[in-house]
Amino acid sequence: MTVESYGFNKSYLPENALGTPARITAVHKERYEIVSDFGESHAKIKTAAYYIGDEPFPTVGDFVLIDYNPIGDSMITKTLKRKTFFSRRDPDPQKGEQAVSANFDYVFIMQSLNADFNERRLERYLALSRKSGAEIVVILTKADLVEDASEYYMKVARLAPDVSCHAVSAKTGEGLKRLFSYLSPGKTTVFLGSSGVGKSSLVNALFGREVMNTNDIREDDDKGRHTTTYRKLLMLPNGAMIIDTPGMRELGMWALENELDIVFSDVEALLGKCRFSNCSHTSEPGCAILSALEDGSLSPDRWRNYQAMDAESRSTETKAQLLEKKHQKMKDISKFSKAMKKQGKIRY
Ligand SMILES: Nc1nc2c(ncn2[C@@H]2O[C@H](COP(=O)(O)OP(=O)(O)OP(=O)(O)O)[C@@H](O)[C@H]2O)c(=O)[nH]1
Ligand SMILES: [Mg+2]
């Protein structure tokens, strides 16, 4: 086993780098699973670099430098610059964004061909994935549940004409061979999608054995049970890597700003063309949205999706602002009590 077989190459190394390159395959509370030229092992982060210094905390897929320790946990001293990554807004506003997977070549956005298929969700996953810098592929899972997937292919093509789409079944093996054009040696693919779409089942089908736990979806609402609980990088027998992820309950926490411009560039372009700058797009004369809806160049569905995503992005922002306010309030209280203590007005 070499770190090169895990996708590492010298372009990740900064000048004068010291240490042994390794790749993070899983992140636990304070311990990391890694692979390096020494094989699979565990590591911890170096406090001086990460807590006192400002190294970005490692995430699954990251290449890092370690001080290798053959008899215990190695020490991670540096996170190497990421070529692609997903990030989400950290619940702690002081920390800004937090990377959640890194250095992948492809993103498989997975939706299942049952009640999970949802165009709005797909639009959001597309927006998030476009930001990552990797190539996107849409995977329609559980193809055995429908007679004909062409209607779904068409829906995907309408939303993302530039993205390839494949229908597969982990149950029957249908469509799996085609995925090996992405899953090639040294390449990393991250599986993304709601709980229960069959991400881990697809991992198992590609391995031909059970490497990940899977679980039945709830019959009443087709939702998954959050079986996979942490991100894990696995290597297929052919040398391709997969990052299996938990169904993302926290999708709303992901940084959504700017995504509206990317996914809905056509709608955003129209918005600038209304006669009145404060147009509410309901009844005003010279409204570019209303006229596009009328002449059919903008579909009512797309306009509704845009409005919903816009509202959601505002409410995510509001949540972050609330957290920031709370944080500031705590700081003010602590400053105030320190000042009082100094003046001898409080004794404790
Ligand atoms: N019919 C059918 N069922 C499938 C297929 N793939 C997965 N399933 C079922 O879907 C359910 C959920 O599968 P998982 O692989 O655990 O889903 P997941 O996306 O990994 O879910 P989380 O780990 O919770 O994010 C299981 O009951 C699987 O048996 C498929 O191709 N066809
Ligand atoms: Mg899973």
Short mmCIF file of C-alpha atoms and ligand atoms in Angstrom, two decimals:
data_model
loop_
_atom_site.label_atom_id
_atom_site.label_comp_id
_atom_site.label_asym_id
_atom_site.label_seq_id
_atom_site.Cartn_x
_atom_site.Cartn_y
_atom_site.Cartn_z
CA MET A 1 0.00 0.00 0.00
CA THR A 2 1.27 3.46 -0.89
CA VAL A 3 -0.23 6.88 -0.31
CA GLU A 4 0.10 7.40 -4.10
CA SER A 5 -2.34 4.52 -4.67
CA TYR A 6 -4.75 6.58 -2.55
CA GLY A 7 -4.56 9.48 -5.01
CA PHE A 8 -1.66 11.44 -3.52
CA ASN A 9 0.87 13.12 -5.79
CA LYS A 10 3.61 15.69 -5.32
CA SER A 11 1.38 18.56 -6.48
CA TYR A 12 -0.24 18.49 -3.04
CA LEU A 13 3.08 19.20 -1.31
CA PRO A 14 4.04 22.78 -0.48
CA GLU A 15 7.69 23.80 -0.69
CA ASN A 16 9.88 22.73 2.23
CA ALA A 17 7.19 20.41 3.55
CA LEU A 18 8.31 18.21 6.41
CA GLY A 19 6.67 14.94 7.33
CA THR A 20 5.11 11.85 5.80
CA PRO A 21 2.08 12.28 3.52
CA ALA A 22 -1.06 10.40 4.56
CA ARG A 23 -4.77 10.39 3.67
CA ILE A 24 -7.61 10.67 6.16
CA THR A 25 -10.08 7.79 5.74
CA ALA A 26 -12.35 8.47 8.75
CA VAL A 27 -12.74 11.10 11.45
CA HIS A 28 -13.73 10.21 15.00
CA LYS A 29 -14.04 12.57 17.93
CA GLU A 30 -10.36 13.13 18.57
CA ARG A 31 -8.81 10.40 16.49
CA TYR A 32 -8.33 9.97 12.78
CA GLU A 33 -8.04 6.81 10.66
CA ILE A 34 -5.28 7.29 8.10
CA VAL A 35 -3.40 5.49 5.34
CA SER A 36 0.21 6.17 4.42
CA ASP A 37 3.17 4.29 2.97
CA PHE A 38 3.26 2.56 6.38
CA GLY A 39 -0.24 1.14 5.92
CA GLU A 40 -3.43 1.82 7.87
CA SER A 41 -3.06 3.46 11.28
CA HIS A 42 -4.45 6.07 13.64
CA ALA A 43 -3.44 9.66 14.28
CA LYS A 44 -4.20 12.70 16.38
CA ILE A 45 -3.75 16.34 15.53
CA LYS A 46 -0.90 18.45 16.84
CA THR A 47 -2.39 20.99 19.25
CA ALA A 48 0.16 23.69 18.49
CA ALA A 49 -0.64 23.58 14.77
CA TYR A 50 -4.43 23.23 14.97
CA TYR A 51 -5.65 24.81 18.18
CA ILE A 52 -3.01 27.47 18.66
CA GLY A 53 -2.10 27.84 14.98
CA ASP A 54 -4.73 28.04 12.25
CA GLU A 55 -4.37 24.82 10.25
CA PRO A 56 -7.81 23.80 8.88
CA PHE A 57 -9.04 20.71 10.76
CA PRO A 58 -8.67 17.57 8.64
CA THR A 59 -11.70 15.92 7.11
CA VAL A 60 -12.27 12.67 5.23
CA GLY A 61 -10.30 12.61 1.98
CA ASP A 62 -7.76 15.18 3.14
CA PHE A 63 -4.09 14.69 2.48
CA VAL A 64 -2.07 15.58 5.56
CA LEU A 65 1.50 15.47 6.78
CA ILE A 66 2.23 13.30 9.79
CA ASP A 67 5.04 12.51 12.18
CA TYR A 68 4.77 8.75 11.90
CA ASN A 69 4.73 6.77 15.13
CA PRO A 70 5.15 2.99 14.65
CA ILE A 71 3.99 2.12 18.17
CA GLY A 72 1.12 4.52 18.81
CA ASP A 73 -0.92 7.30 17.27
CA SER A 74 0.93 9.41 14.69
CA MET A 75 0.78 13.19 14.93
CA ILE A 76 -0.91 15.19 12.15
CA THR A 77 1.05 18.41 11.66
CA LYS A 78 -0.43 19.91 8.50
CA THR A 79 -3.53 19.75 6.26
CA LEU A 80 -2.49 19.98 2.62
CA LYS A 81 -4.30 22.33 0.27
CA ARG A 82 -7.55 20.77 -0.93
CA LYS A 83 -8.26 20.46 -4.65
CA THR A 84 -12.00 19.96 -4.19
CA PHE A 85 -14.16 20.02 -1.07
CA PHE A 86 -17.60 20.32 0.42
CA SER A 87 -18.11 22.66 3.30
CA ARG A 88 -20.95 23.59 5.55
CA ARG A 89 -21.47 26.48 7.88
CA ASP A 90 -20.14 25.61 11.31
CA PRO A 91 -22.83 25.95 14.01
CA ASP A 92 -20.26 28.09 15.83
CA PRO A 93 -20.26 31.38 13.86
CA GLN A 94 -16.74 32.16 15.04
CA LYS A 95 -15.46 29.19 13.08
CA GLY A 96 -17.02 30.06 9.72
CA GLU A 97 -17.10 27.13 7.34
CA GLN A 98 -16.21 23.54 8.07
CA ALA A 99 -15.01 21.15 5.36
CA VAL A 100 -16.79 17.81 5.35
CA SER A 101 -15.14 15.81 2.50
CA ALA A 102 -12.11 16.66 0.40
CA ASN A 103 -10.11 15.81 -2.69
CA PHE A 104 -12.70 13.84 -4.61
CA ASP A 105 -12.87 13.65 -8.40
CA TYR A 106 -16.57 12.85 -8.78
CA VAL A 107 -19.74 13.49 -6.82
CA PHE A 108 -22.49 10.94 -7.23
CA ILE A 109 -25.73 12.71 -6.36
CA MET A 110 -28.07 9.86 -5.53
CA GLN A 111 -31.85 9.86 -5.61
CA SER A 112 -33.94 6.74 -5.52
CA LEU A 113 -36.67 5.90 -8.00
CA ASN A 114 -39.34 5.74 -5.32
CA ALA A 115 -40.93 8.49 -3.27
CA ASP A 116 -37.49 10.01 -2.57
CA PHE A 117 -37.20 11.45 -6.08
CA ASN A 118 -37.56 15.18 -5.58
CA GLU A 119 -36.53 17.84 -8.08
CA ARG A 120 -36.08 20.56 -5.49
CA ARG A 121 -33.73 18.45 -3.43
CA LEU A 122 -31.84 17.50 -6.57
CA GLU A 123 -31.44 21.19 -7.42
CA ARG A 124 -29.95 21.85 -3.99
CA TYR A 125 -27.54 18.93 -4.22
CA LEU A 126 -26.53 20.15 -7.68
CA ALA A 127 -25.88 23.63 -6.31
CA LEU A 128 -23.77 22.34 -3.44
CA SER A 129 -21.84 19.97 -5.67
CA ARG A 130 -21.08 22.63 -8.27
CA LYS A 131 -19.30 24.61 -5.56
CA SER A 132 -17.04 21.66 -4.75
CA GLY A 133 -15.12 21.79 -8.05
CA ALA A 134 -15.54 18.06 -8.84
CA GLU A 135 -17.42 16.42 -11.75
CA ILE A 136 -21.04 15.68 -10.97
CA VAL A 137 -22.96 12.54 -11.92
CA VAL A 138 -26.59 11.90 -11.00
CA ILE A 139 -27.31 8.32 -9.96
CA LEU A 140 -30.92 7.14 -9.93
CA THR A 141 -30.96 4.23 -7.49
CA LYS A 142 -33.39 1.31 -7.03
CA ALA A 143 -34.01 1.09 -10.79
CA ASP A 144 -35.68 -2.28 -10.12
CA LEU A 145 -38.63 -0.40 -8.60
CA VAL A 146 -39.70 1.23 -11.87
CA GLU A 147 -40.55 -0.25 -15.26
CA ASP A 148 -39.10 2.64 -17.16
CA ALA A 149 -36.76 5.34 -15.85
CA SER A 150 -36.88 7.55 -18.96
CA GLU A 151 -39.28 10.05 -17.38
CA TYR A 152 -36.73 10.58 -14.56
CA TYR A 153 -33.82 10.88 -17.00
CA MET A 154 -35.75 13.65 -18.70
CA LYS A 155 -36.39 15.47 -15.43
CA VAL A 156 -32.67 15.34 -14.59
CA ALA A 157 -31.73 16.50 -18.08
CA ARG A 158 -34.04 19.50 -17.72
CA LEU A 159 -32.45 20.51 -14.41
CA ALA A 160 -28.86 19.76 -15.34
CA PRO A 161 -28.33 19.31 -19.08
CA ASP A 162 -24.54 19.20 -18.61
CA VAL A 163 -24.58 16.32 -16.10
CA SER A 164 -24.48 12.58 -16.88
CA CYS A 165 -27.18 10.44 -15.33
CA HIS A 166 -27.30 6.68 -14.76
CA ALA A 167 -30.02 4.46 -13.35
CA VAL A 168 -28.71 1.54 -11.28
CA SER A 169 -29.98 -1.18 -8.99
CA ALA A 170 -27.89 -2.52 -6.13
CA LYS A 171 -30.42 -5.31 -5.88
CA THR A 172 -30.23 -6.67 -9.45
CA GLY A 173 -26.83 -5.27 -10.47
CA GLU A 174 -28.39 -3.30 -13.36
CA GLY A 175 -26.24 -0.39 -14.54
CA LEU A 176 -23.31 -1.04 -12.17
CA LYS A 177 -20.75 -1.73 -14.92
CA ARG A 178 -21.19 1.73 -16.38
CA LEU A 179 -20.11 3.31 -13.07
CA PHE A 180 -16.60 1.92 -13.50
CA SER A 181 -15.87 4.62 -16.07
CA TYR A 182 -15.75 6.93 -13.01
CA LEU A 183 -14.61 4.43 -10.41
CA SER A 184 -11.10 3.95 -11.78
CA PRO A 185 -7.84 3.36 -9.87
CA GLY A 186 -6.63 6.37 -7.87
CA LYS A 187 -9.89 8.32 -8.38
CA THR A 188 -12.17 9.26 -5.50
CA THR A 189 -15.97 9.52 -5.67
CA VAL A 190 -18.17 10.84 -2.91
CA PHE A 191 -21.71 9.43 -2.53
CA LEU A 192 -24.25 12.07 -1.59
CA GLY A 193 -27.97 11.75 -0.98
CA SER A 194 -30.72 11.45 1.60
CA SER A 195 -30.80 8.66 4.15
CA GLY A 196 -32.25 5.51 2.61
CA VAL A 197 -31.49 6.20 -1.07
CA GLY A 198 -29.15 3.22 -1.07
CA LYS A 199 -25.64 4.74 -0.87
CA SER A 200 -24.21 2.00 1.33
CA SER A 201 -26.11 -0.70 -0.58
CA LEU A 202 -24.42 0.54 -3.77
CA VAL A 203 -21.03 0.44 -2.00
CA ASN A 204 -21.71 -3.18 -1.03
CA ALA A 205 -22.89 -4.10 -4.54
CA LEU A 206 -19.72 -2.59 -6.05
CA PHE A 207 -17.54 -4.49 -3.57
CA GLY A 208 -19.54 -7.67 -4.06
CA ARG A 209 -19.68 -8.14 -0.28
CA GLU A 210 -21.00 -6.37 2.75
CA VAL A 211 -18.54 -3.67 3.80
CA MET A 212 -21.11 -1.17 5.09
CA ASN A 213 -24.24 -1.70 7.19
CA THR A 214 -27.54 -0.98 5.49
CA ASN A 215 -31.03 -0.72 6.88
CA ASP A 216 -34.62 -0.87 5.74
CA ILE A 217 -36.32 2.40 5.04
CA ARG A 218 -39.48 3.23 7.01
CA GLU A 219 -42.48 1.91 5.16
CA ASP A 220 -44.80 4.78 6.02
CA ASP A 221 -42.76 7.60 4.51
CA ASP A 222 -39.92 6.00 2.50
CA LYS A 223 -37.36 7.81 4.68
CA GLY A 224 -34.10 6.18 5.74
CA ARG A 225 -32.96 5.50 9.27
CA HIS A 226 -29.59 7.25 9.22
CA THR A 227 -27.73 3.97 9.22
CA THR A 228 -24.36 5.34 8.18
CA THR A 229 -23.26 7.70 10.92
CA TYR A 230 -19.89 8.97 9.77
CA ARG A 231 -18.05 9.55 6.51
CA LYS A 232 -15.78 6.75 5.46
CA LEU A 233 -13.28 6.45 2.61
CA LEU A 234 -13.02 2.91 1.24
CA MET A 235 -10.88 1.43 -1.53
CA LEU A 236 -12.52 -0.90 -4.05
CA PRO A 237 -10.51 -3.96 -5.16
CA ASN A 238 -9.70 -2.15 -8.45
CA GLY A 239 -8.06 0.78 -6.57
CA ALA A 240 -10.92 3.31 -6.92
CA MET A 241 -12.02 5.07 -3.75
CA ILE A 242 -15.50 5.84 -2.48
CA ILE A 243 -16.47 8.18 0.34
CA ASP A 244 -19.74 6.87 1.80
CA THR A 245 -21.57 9.58 3.74
CA PRO A 246 -24.49 9.67 6.16
CA GLY A 247 -27.79 10.88 4.71
CA MET A 248 -27.57 14.58 5.09
CA ARG A 249 -30.08 15.82 7.60
CA GLU A 250 -27.94 18.90 7.94
CA LEU A 251 -28.30 19.93 4.29
CA GLY A 252 -29.93 23.17 5.45
CA MET A 253 -26.78 24.09 7.33
CA TRP A 254 -24.72 23.99 4.17
CA ALA A 255 -23.61 27.36 2.93
CA LEU A 256 -26.30 28.27 0.46
CA GLU A 257 -25.39 31.79 -0.58
CA ASN A 258 -24.24 32.20 -4.19
CA GLU A 259 -25.88 28.92 -5.09
CA LEU A 260 -28.97 30.66 -6.29
CA ASP A 261 -26.82 32.46 -8.86
CA ILE A 262 -25.37 29.14 -10.03
CA VAL A 263 -28.48 26.97 -10.20
CA PHE A 264 -30.90 29.66 -11.18
CA SER A 265 -28.74 31.92 -13.32
CA ASP A 266 -31.63 32.24 -15.83
CA VAL A 267 -34.05 33.40 -13.12
CA GLU A 268 -31.50 35.73 -11.53
CA ALA A 269 -30.87 37.30 -14.95
CA LEU A 270 -34.60 38.02 -15.34
CA LEU A 271 -34.80 39.57 -11.88
CA GLY A 272 -32.50 42.37 -12.96
CA LYS A 273 -34.78 43.23 -15.88
CA CYS A 274 -38.01 44.27 -14.12
CA ARG A 275 -39.06 47.90 -14.63
CA PHE A 276 -39.23 48.55 -10.87
CA SER A 277 -36.27 47.64 -8.69
CA ASN A 278 -38.60 46.67 -5.81
CA CYS A 279 -40.86 44.57 -8.07
CA SER A 280 -42.74 41.87 -6.15
CA HIS A 281 -43.31 39.84 -9.34
CA THR A 282 -47.02 39.56 -8.67
CA SER A 283 -48.79 42.26 -10.67
CA GLU A 284 -46.41 45.10 -11.59
CA PRO A 285 -46.24 46.32 -15.19
CA GLY A 286 -42.91 45.62 -16.88
CA CYS A 287 -42.20 42.59 -14.67
CA ALA A 288 -39.71 40.36 -16.48
CA ILE A 289 -40.71 37.30 -14.44
CA LEU A 290 -44.42 37.60 -15.22
CA SER A 291 -43.75 38.06 -18.91
CA ALA A 292 -41.37 35.05 -18.97
CA LEU A 293 -44.04 32.97 -17.21
CA GLU A 294 -46.56 34.15 -19.78
CA ASP A 295 -44.47 33.43 -22.88
CA GLY A 296 -43.39 30.06 -21.43
CA SER A 297 -39.65 30.83 -21.29
CA LEU A 298 -39.82 30.35 -17.51
CA SER A 299 -41.81 27.40 -16.17
CA PRO A 300 -44.06 27.92 -13.12
CA ASP A 301 -42.29 24.95 -11.44
CA ARG A 302 -38.89 26.52 -11.85
CA TRP A 303 -40.11 29.85 -10.50
CA ARG A 304 -41.68 28.09 -7.48
CA ASN A 305 -38.42 26.18 -6.83
CA TYR A 306 -36.44 29.39 -7.04
CA GLN A 307 -38.72 31.11 -4.54
CA ALA A 308 -38.53 28.17 -2.11
CA MET A 309 -34.75 27.96 -2.31
CA ASP A 310 -34.43 31.71 -1.90
CA ALA A 311 -36.63 31.61 1.23
CA GLU A 312 -34.64 28.70 2.61
CA SER A 313 -31.33 30.41 2.06
CA ARG A 314 -32.66 33.48 3.91
CA SER A 315 -33.84 31.39 6.85
CA THR A 316 -30.46 29.59 7.06
CA GLU A 317 -28.83 32.98 7.16
CA THR A 318 -31.17 34.13 9.89
CA LYS A 319 -30.28 31.05 11.98
CA ALA A 320 -26.59 31.84 11.63
CA GLN A 321 -27.24 35.46 12.58
CA LEU A 322 -29.19 34.33 15.67
CA LEU A 323 -26.31 32.12 16.75
CA GLU A 324 -23.93 35.01 16.25
CA LYS A 325 -26.13 37.27 18.40
CA LYS A 326 -26.27 34.62 21.13
CA HIS A 327 -22.51 34.30 21.01
CA GLN A 328 -22.09 38.07 21.27
CA LYS A 329 -24.53 38.21 24.20
CA MET A 330 -22.54 35.56 26.09
CA LYS A 331 -19.37 37.52 25.44
CA ASP A 332 -21.00 40.75 26.67
CA ILE A 333 -22.23 39.05 29.86
CA SER A 334 -18.80 37.63 30.56
CA LYS A 335 -17.15 41.03 29.90
CA PHE A 336 -19.68 42.74 32.18
CA SER A 337 -19.19 40.30 35.05
CA LYS A 338 -15.39 40.54 34.68
CA ALA A 339 -15.64 44.35 34.90
CA MET A 340 -17.93 44.12 37.95
CA LYS A 341 -15.56 41.68 39.61
CA LYS A 342 -12.65 44.03 38.96
CA GLN A 343 -14.55 46.89 40.56
CA GLY A 344 -15.26 44.63 43.55
CA LYS A 345 -19.00 44.78 42.94
CA ILE A 346 -19.30 41.01 42.59
CA ARG A 347 -17.36 38.62 44.79
CA TYR A 348 -17.05 34.96 43.72
N1 LIG B 1 -35.42 -2.35 -4.23
C1 LIG B 1 -34.21 -1.87 -3.93
N2 LIG B 1 -33.93 -1.53 -2.65
C2 LIG B 1 -32.70 -1.03 -2.39
C3 LIG B 1 -31.72 -0.87 -3.40
N3 LIG B 1 -30.61 -0.31 -2.84
C4 LIG B 1 -30.90 -0.16 -1.51
N4 LIG B 1 -32.14 -0.61 -1.24
C5 LIG B 1 -32.80 -0.64 0.08
O1 LIG B 1 -32.88 0.69 0.61
C6 LIG B 1 -32.70 0.69 2.02
C7 LIG B 1 -31.68 1.72 2.45
O2 LIG B 1 -30.42 1.41 1.92
P1 LIG B 1 -29.04 1.96 2.52
O3 LIG B 1 -27.99 1.47 1.57
O4 LIG B 1 -28.91 1.64 3.95
O5 LIG B 1 -29.25 3.53 2.34
P2 LIG B 1 -28.21 4.72 2.65
O6 LIG B 1 -28.37 5.71 1.56
O7 LIG B 1 -26.85 4.18 2.85
O8 LIG B 1 -28.80 5.33 4.02
P3 LIG B 1 -28.03 6.10 5.21
O9 LIG B 1 -26.82 5.31 5.57
O10 LIG B 1 -29.04 6.16 6.29
O11 LIG B 1 -27.68 7.46 4.68
C8 LIG B 1 -32.32 -0.76 2.37
O12 LIG B 1 -33.47 -1.42 2.85
C9 LIG B 1 -31.90 -1.37 1.06
O13 LIG B 1 -32.14 -2.75 1.01
C10 LIG B 1 -32.05 -1.24 -4.74
O14 LIG B 1 -31.29 -1.13 -5.69
N5 LIG B 1 -33.31 -1.73 -4.94
MG MG B 2 -25.53 4.32 4.45
#
